[in-house]
GROMACS .gro file of C-alpha atoms in nm:
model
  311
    1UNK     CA    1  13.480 -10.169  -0.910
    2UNK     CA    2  13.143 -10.120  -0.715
    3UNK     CA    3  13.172 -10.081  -0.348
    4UNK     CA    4  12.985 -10.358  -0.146
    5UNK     CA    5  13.067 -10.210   0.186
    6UNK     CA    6  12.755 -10.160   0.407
    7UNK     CA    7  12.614  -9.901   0.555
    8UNK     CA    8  12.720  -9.877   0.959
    9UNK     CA    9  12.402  -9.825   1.158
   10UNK     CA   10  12.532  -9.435   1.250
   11UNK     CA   11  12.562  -9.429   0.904
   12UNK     CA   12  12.180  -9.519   0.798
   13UNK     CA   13  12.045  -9.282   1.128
   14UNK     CA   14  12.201  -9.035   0.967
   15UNK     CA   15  12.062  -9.066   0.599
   16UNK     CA   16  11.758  -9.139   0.738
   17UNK     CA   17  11.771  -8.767   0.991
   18UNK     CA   18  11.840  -8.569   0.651
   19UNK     CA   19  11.610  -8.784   0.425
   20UNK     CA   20  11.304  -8.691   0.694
   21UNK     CA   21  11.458  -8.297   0.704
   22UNK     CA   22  11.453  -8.301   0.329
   23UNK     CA   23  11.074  -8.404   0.351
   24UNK     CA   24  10.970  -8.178   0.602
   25UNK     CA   25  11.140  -7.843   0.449
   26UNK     CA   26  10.943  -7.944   0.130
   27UNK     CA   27  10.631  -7.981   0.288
   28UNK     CA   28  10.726  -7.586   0.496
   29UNK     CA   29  10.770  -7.481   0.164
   30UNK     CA   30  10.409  -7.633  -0.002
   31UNK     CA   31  10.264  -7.479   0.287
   32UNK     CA   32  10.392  -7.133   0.281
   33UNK     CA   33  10.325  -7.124  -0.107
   34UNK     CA   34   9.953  -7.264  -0.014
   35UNK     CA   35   9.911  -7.024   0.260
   36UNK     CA   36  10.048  -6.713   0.026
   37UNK     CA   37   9.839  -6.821  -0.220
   38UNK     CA   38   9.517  -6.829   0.017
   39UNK     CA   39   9.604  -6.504   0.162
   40UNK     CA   40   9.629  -6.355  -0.209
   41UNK     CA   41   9.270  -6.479  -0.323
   42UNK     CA   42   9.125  -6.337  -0.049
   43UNK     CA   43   9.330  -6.032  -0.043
   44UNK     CA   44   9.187  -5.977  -0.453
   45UNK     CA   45   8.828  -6.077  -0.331
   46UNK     CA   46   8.908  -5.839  -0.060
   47UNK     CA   47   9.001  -5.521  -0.281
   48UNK     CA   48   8.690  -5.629  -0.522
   49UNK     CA   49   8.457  -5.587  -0.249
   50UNK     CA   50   8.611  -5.289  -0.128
   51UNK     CA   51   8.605  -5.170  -0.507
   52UNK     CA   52   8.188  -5.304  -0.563
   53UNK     CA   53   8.104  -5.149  -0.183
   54UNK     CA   54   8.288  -4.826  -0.246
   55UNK     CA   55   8.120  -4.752  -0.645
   56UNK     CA   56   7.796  -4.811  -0.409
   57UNK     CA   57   7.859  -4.531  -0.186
   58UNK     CA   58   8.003  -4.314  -0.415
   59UNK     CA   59   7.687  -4.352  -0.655
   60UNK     CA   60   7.447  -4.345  -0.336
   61UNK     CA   61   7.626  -4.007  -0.232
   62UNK     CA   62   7.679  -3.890  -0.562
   63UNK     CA   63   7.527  -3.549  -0.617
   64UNK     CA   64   7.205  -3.534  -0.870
   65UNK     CA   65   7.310  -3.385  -1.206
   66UNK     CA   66   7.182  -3.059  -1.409
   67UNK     CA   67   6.860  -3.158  -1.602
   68UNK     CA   68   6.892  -3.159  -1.969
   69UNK     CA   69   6.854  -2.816  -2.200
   70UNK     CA   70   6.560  -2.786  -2.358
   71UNK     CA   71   6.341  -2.894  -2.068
   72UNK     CA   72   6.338  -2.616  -1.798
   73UNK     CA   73   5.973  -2.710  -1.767
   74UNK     CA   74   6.055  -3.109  -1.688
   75UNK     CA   75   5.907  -3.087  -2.070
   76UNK     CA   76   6.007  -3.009  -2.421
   77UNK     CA   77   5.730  -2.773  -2.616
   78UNK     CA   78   5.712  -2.831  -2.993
   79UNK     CA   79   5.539  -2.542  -3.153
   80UNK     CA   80   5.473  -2.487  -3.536
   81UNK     CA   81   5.721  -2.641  -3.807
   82UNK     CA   82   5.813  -2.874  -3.502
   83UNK     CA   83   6.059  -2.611  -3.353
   84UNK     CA   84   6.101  -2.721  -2.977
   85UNK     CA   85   6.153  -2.354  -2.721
   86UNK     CA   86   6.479  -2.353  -2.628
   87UNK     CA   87   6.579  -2.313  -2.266
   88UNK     CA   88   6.911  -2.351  -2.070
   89UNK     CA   89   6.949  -2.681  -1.823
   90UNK     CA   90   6.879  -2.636  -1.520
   91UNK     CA   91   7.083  -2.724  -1.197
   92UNK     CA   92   7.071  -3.017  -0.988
   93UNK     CA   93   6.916  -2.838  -0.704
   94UNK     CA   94   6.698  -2.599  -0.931
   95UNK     CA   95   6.327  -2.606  -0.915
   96UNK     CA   96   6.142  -2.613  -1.320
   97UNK     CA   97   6.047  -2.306  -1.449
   98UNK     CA   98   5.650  -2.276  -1.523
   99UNK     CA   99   5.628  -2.243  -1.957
  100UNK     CA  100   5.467  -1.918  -2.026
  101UNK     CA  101   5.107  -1.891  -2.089
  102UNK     CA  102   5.018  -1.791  -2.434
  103UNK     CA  103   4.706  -1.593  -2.554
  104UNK     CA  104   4.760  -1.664  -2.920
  105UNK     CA  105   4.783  -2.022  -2.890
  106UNK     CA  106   4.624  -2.360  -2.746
  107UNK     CA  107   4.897  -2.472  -2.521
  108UNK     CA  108   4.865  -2.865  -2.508
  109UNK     CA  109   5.039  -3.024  -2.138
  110UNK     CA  110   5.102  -3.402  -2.204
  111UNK     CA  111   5.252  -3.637  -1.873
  112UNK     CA  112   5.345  -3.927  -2.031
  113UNK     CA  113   5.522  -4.277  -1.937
  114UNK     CA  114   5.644  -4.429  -2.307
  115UNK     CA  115   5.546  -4.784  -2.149
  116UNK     CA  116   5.216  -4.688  -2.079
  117UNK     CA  117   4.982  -4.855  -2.308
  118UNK     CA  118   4.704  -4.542  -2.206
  119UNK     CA  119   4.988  -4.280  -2.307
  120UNK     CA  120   5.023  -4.550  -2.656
  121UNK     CA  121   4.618  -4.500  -2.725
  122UNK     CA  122   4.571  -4.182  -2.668
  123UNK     CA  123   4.895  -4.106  -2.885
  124UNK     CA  124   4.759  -4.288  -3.152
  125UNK     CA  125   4.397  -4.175  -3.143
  126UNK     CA  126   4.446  -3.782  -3.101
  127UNK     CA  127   4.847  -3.798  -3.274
  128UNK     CA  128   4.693  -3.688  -3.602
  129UNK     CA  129   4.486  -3.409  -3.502
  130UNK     CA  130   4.801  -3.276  -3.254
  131UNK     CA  131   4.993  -3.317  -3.578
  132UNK     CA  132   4.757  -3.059  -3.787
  133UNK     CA  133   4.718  -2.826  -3.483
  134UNK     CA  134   5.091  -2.746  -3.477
  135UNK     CA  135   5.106  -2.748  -3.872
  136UNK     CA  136   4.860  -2.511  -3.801
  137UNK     CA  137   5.046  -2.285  -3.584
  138UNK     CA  138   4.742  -2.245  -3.352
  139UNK     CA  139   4.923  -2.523  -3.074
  140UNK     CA  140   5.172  -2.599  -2.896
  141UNK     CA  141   5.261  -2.931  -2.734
  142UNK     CA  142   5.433  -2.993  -2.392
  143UNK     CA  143   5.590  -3.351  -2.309
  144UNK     CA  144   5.639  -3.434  -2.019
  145UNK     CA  145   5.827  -3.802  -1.986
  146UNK     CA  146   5.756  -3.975  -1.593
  147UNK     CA  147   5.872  -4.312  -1.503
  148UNK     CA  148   5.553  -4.446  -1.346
  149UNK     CA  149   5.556  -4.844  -1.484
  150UNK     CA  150   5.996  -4.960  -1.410
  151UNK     CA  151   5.824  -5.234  -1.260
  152UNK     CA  152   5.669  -5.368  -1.531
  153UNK     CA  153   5.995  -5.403  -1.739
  154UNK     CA  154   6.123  -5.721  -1.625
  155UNK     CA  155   6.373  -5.505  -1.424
  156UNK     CA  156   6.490  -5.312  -1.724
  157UNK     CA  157   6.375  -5.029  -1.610
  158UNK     CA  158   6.222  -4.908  -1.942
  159UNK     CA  159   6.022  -4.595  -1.817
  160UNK     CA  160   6.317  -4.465  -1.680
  161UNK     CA  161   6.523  -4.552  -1.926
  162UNK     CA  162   6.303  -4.425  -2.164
  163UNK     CA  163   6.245  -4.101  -2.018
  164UNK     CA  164   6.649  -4.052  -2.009
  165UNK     CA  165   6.652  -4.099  -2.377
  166UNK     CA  166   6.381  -3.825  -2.417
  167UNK     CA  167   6.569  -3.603  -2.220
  168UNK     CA  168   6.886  -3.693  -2.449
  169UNK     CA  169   6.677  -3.600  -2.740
  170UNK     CA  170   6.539  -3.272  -2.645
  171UNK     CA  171   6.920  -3.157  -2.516
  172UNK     CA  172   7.108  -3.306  -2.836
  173UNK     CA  173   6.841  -3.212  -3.105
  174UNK     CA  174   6.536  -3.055  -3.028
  175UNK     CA  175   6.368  -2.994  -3.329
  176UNK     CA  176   6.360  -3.396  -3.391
  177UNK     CA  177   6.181  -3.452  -3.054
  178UNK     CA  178   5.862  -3.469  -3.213
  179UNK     CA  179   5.958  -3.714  -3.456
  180UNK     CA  180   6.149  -3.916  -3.259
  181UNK     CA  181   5.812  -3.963  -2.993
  182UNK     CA  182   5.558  -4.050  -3.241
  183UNK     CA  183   5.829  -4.294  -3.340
  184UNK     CA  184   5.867  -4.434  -2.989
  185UNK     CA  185   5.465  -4.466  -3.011
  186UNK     CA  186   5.473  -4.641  -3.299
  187UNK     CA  187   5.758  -4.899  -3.161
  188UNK     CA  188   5.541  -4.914  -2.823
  189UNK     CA  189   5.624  -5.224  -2.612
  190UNK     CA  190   5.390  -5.417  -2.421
  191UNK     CA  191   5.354  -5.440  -2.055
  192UNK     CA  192   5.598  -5.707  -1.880
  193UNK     CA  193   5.863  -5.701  -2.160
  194UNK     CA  194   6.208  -5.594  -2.078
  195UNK     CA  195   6.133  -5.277  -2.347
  196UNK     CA  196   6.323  -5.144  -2.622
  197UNK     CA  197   6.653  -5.146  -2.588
  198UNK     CA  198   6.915  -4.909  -2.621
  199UNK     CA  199   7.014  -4.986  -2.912
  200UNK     CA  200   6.664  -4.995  -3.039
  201UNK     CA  201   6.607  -4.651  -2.906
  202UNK     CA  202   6.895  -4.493  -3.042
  203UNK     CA  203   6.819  -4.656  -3.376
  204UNK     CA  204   6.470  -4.443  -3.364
  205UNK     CA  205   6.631  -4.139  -3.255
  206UNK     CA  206   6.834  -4.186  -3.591
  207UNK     CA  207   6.543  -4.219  -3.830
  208UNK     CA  208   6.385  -3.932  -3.653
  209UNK     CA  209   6.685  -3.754  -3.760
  210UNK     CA  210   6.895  -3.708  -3.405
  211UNK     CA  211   7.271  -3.689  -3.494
  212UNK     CA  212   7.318  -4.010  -3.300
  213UNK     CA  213   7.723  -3.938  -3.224
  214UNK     CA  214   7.919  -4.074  -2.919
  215UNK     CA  215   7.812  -3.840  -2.706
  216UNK     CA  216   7.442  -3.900  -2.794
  217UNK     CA  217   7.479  -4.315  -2.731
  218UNK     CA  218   7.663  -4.225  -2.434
  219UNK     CA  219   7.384  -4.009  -2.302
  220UNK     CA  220   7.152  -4.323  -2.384
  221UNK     CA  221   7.306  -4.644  -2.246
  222UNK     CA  222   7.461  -4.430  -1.916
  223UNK     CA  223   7.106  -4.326  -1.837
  224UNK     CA  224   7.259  -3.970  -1.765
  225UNK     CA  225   6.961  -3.806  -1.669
  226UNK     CA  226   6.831  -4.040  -1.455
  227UNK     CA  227   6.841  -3.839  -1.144
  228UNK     CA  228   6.657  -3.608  -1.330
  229UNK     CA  229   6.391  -3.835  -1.458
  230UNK     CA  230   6.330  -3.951  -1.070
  231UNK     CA  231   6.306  -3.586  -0.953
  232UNK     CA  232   6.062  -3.494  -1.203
  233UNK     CA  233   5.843  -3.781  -1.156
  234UNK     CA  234   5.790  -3.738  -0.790
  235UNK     CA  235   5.768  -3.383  -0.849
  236UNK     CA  236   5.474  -3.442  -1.064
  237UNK     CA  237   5.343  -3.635  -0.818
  238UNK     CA  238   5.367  -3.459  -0.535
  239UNK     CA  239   5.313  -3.135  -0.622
  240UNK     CA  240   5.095  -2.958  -0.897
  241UNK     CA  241   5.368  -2.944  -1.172
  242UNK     CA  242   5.486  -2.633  -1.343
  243UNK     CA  243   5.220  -2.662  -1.609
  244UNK     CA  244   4.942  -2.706  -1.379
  245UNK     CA  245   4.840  -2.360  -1.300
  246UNK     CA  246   4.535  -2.450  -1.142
  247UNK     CA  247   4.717  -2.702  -0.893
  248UNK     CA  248   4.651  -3.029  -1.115
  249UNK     CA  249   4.890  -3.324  -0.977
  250UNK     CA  250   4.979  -3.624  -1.151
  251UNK     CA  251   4.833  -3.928  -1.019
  252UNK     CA  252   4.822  -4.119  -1.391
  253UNK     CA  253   4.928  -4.136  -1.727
  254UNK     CA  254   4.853  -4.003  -1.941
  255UNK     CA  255   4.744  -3.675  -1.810
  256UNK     CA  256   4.604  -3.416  -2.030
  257UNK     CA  257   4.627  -3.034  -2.005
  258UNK     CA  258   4.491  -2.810  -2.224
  259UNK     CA  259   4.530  -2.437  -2.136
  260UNK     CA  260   4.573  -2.527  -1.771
  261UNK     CA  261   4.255  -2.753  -1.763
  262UNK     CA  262   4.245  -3.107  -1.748
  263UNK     CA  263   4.130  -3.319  -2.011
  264UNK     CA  264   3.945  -3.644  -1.844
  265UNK     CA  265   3.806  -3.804  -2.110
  266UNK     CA  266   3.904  -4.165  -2.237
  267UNK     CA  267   4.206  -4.220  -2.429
  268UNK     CA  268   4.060  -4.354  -2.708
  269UNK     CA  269   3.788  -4.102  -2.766
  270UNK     CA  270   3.926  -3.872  -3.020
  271UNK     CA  271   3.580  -3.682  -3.099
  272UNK     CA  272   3.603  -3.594  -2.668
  273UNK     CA  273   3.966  -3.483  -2.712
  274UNK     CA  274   3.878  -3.276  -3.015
  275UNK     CA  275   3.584  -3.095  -2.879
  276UNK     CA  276   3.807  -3.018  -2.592
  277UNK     CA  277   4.056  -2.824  -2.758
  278UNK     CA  278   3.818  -2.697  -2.971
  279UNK     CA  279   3.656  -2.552  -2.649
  280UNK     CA  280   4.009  -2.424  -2.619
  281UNK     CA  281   4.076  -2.281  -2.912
  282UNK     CA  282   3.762  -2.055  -2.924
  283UNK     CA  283   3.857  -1.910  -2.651
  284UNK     CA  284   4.149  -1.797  -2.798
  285UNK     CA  285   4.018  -1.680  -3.116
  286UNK     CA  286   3.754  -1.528  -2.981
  287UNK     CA  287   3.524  -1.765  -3.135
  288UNK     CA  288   3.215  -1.985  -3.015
  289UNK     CA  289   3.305  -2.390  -3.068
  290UNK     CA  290   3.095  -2.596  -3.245
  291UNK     CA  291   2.866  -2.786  -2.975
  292UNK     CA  292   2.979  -3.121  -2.885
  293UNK     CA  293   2.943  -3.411  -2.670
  294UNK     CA  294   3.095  -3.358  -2.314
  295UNK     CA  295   3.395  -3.616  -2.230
  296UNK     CA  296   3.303  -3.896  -2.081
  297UNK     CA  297   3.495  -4.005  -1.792
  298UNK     CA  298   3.874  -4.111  -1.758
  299UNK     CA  299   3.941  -4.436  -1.684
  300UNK     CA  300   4.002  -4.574  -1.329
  301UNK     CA  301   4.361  -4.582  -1.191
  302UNK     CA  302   4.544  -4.884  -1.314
  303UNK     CA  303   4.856  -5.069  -1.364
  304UNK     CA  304   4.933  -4.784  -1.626
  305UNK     CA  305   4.779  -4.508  -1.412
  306UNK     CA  306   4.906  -4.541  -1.082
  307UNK     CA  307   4.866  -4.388  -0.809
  308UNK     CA  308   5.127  -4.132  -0.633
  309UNK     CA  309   5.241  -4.396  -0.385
  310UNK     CA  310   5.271  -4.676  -0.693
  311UNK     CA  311   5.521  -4.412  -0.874
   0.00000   0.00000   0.00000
């Protein structure tokens, strides 16, 4: 039996009191949920900033590393059968130690940016005859890696990058330092390209015969020696490097030393860079060089040979 009977009009007021109460707890309840959930999104953005602002700091602050073995110079030397010197690293707050001068040998000085397409011609104009001097065991050769051109990677960073791999190679395997150059020579990128990349790099290191372990990759793609790479550049540039016994700073790449002098001839003018060293070598021997042409000028300053302020 269904019951009819009416609702009185106390009755109604008061389903109507708890219908609105019903409505307005739920809607105190969708806003505190609302509210929490506002105050947790901003809370995580919040943290993450804290997180992003505090890696900041703590990398600005961060003190500079010990350079790499190998390279108490800033540079690696490669002497006959391609046997880099060995030297301990050096710490962060260490100045480089001037290489030796030598009396038995010509001691080639080479400043050097890989992205430098100077540094690529003169590499592979005078490469061949630096090859045959050290097979010769009457030179050595000095590399020196700068970062000069970053901004001409596309904001890869490349020269720096670059110059932290050769600093990975000279501390994990030495002896394949030489290889592993002419390699990145012969793999030159242009100007405004992003560069090799990492993997690219570490893939030359290989064939050159680096043992390319974790630790080696590592090295690569965390750019561990980049404080190093900085300090060295504007070390070069500001002051006569270790090499340059006669006060010779680096304004441009490549620059040339040979036996403390510097080589200003072009690049590209292998019978110049020849009868330099030759010069060199006589001296050494004892001997009188053949008579050749003087060098002619080096090129002005350019994008790849800039100036101490432009590094």
């Amino acid at each position: 039996m269904t019951n009819d009977r009416r609702l009185t009009k106390n009755e109604r007021r008061t389903q109507a009191r708890e219908a609105a109460k019903a409505q307005q707890q739920k809607r105190q309840r969708d806003e505190r949920l609302r509210k929490g959930l506002t105050i947790g999104g901003i809370l995580v953005g919040a943290i993450a900033i804290v997180a992003i602002v505090t890696l900041v700091i703590v990398n600005a602050i961060r003190p500079p590393g010990p350079g790499p073995e190998n390279m108490a110079s800033d540079g690696i030397v490669v002497g006959q059968g391609y046997v880099a010197e060995t030297t301990p690293a050096l710490a962060a707050d260490e100045a480089p130690v001037a290489t030796d001068e030598r009396d038995d040998v010509v001691q080639i000085v080479i400043y050097q940016d890989y992205l430098c397409p100077y540094c690529g011609l003169f590499e592979t104009t005078n490469g061949e005859a630096i090859d045959q001097l050290i097979s010769d065991g009457v030179a050595t050769v000095e590399y020196h890696p700068v970062s000069f051109l970053d901004r001409l990677s596309l904001g890869e960073e490349y020269s720096t990058r670059s110059a932290n791999a050769a600093a990975c190679v000279a501390e994990a395997s030495p002896d394949s330092f030489y290889a592993w150059n002419t390699l990145m020579y012969e793999n030159q990128p242009g100007e405004n390209t992003e560069g090799l990349t990492d993997d690219e790099i570490i893939g030359l290191a290989e064939q050159a015969g680096v043992d390319t372990n974790a630790a080696f990759t590592e090295c690569v793609e965390s750019v561990q020696f980049e404080s190093w790479v900085q300090r060295a550049t504007q070390d070069a540039q500001l002051e006569p490097g270790p090499s340059g016994e006669d006060g010779v700073q680096i304004t441009g790449t490549p620059t040339v030393l040979v036996n403390g002098e510097q080589y200003r001839g072009q690049p590209g003018d292998g019978a110049s860079f020849t009868a330099f060293v030759q010069a060199a070598l006589g001296q050494v021997t004892g001997e009188t060089a053949t008579e050749s042409p003087a060098p002619s000028e080096s090129p002005a300053p350019s994008e790849s040979t800039p100036a101490p302020s432009e590094g």
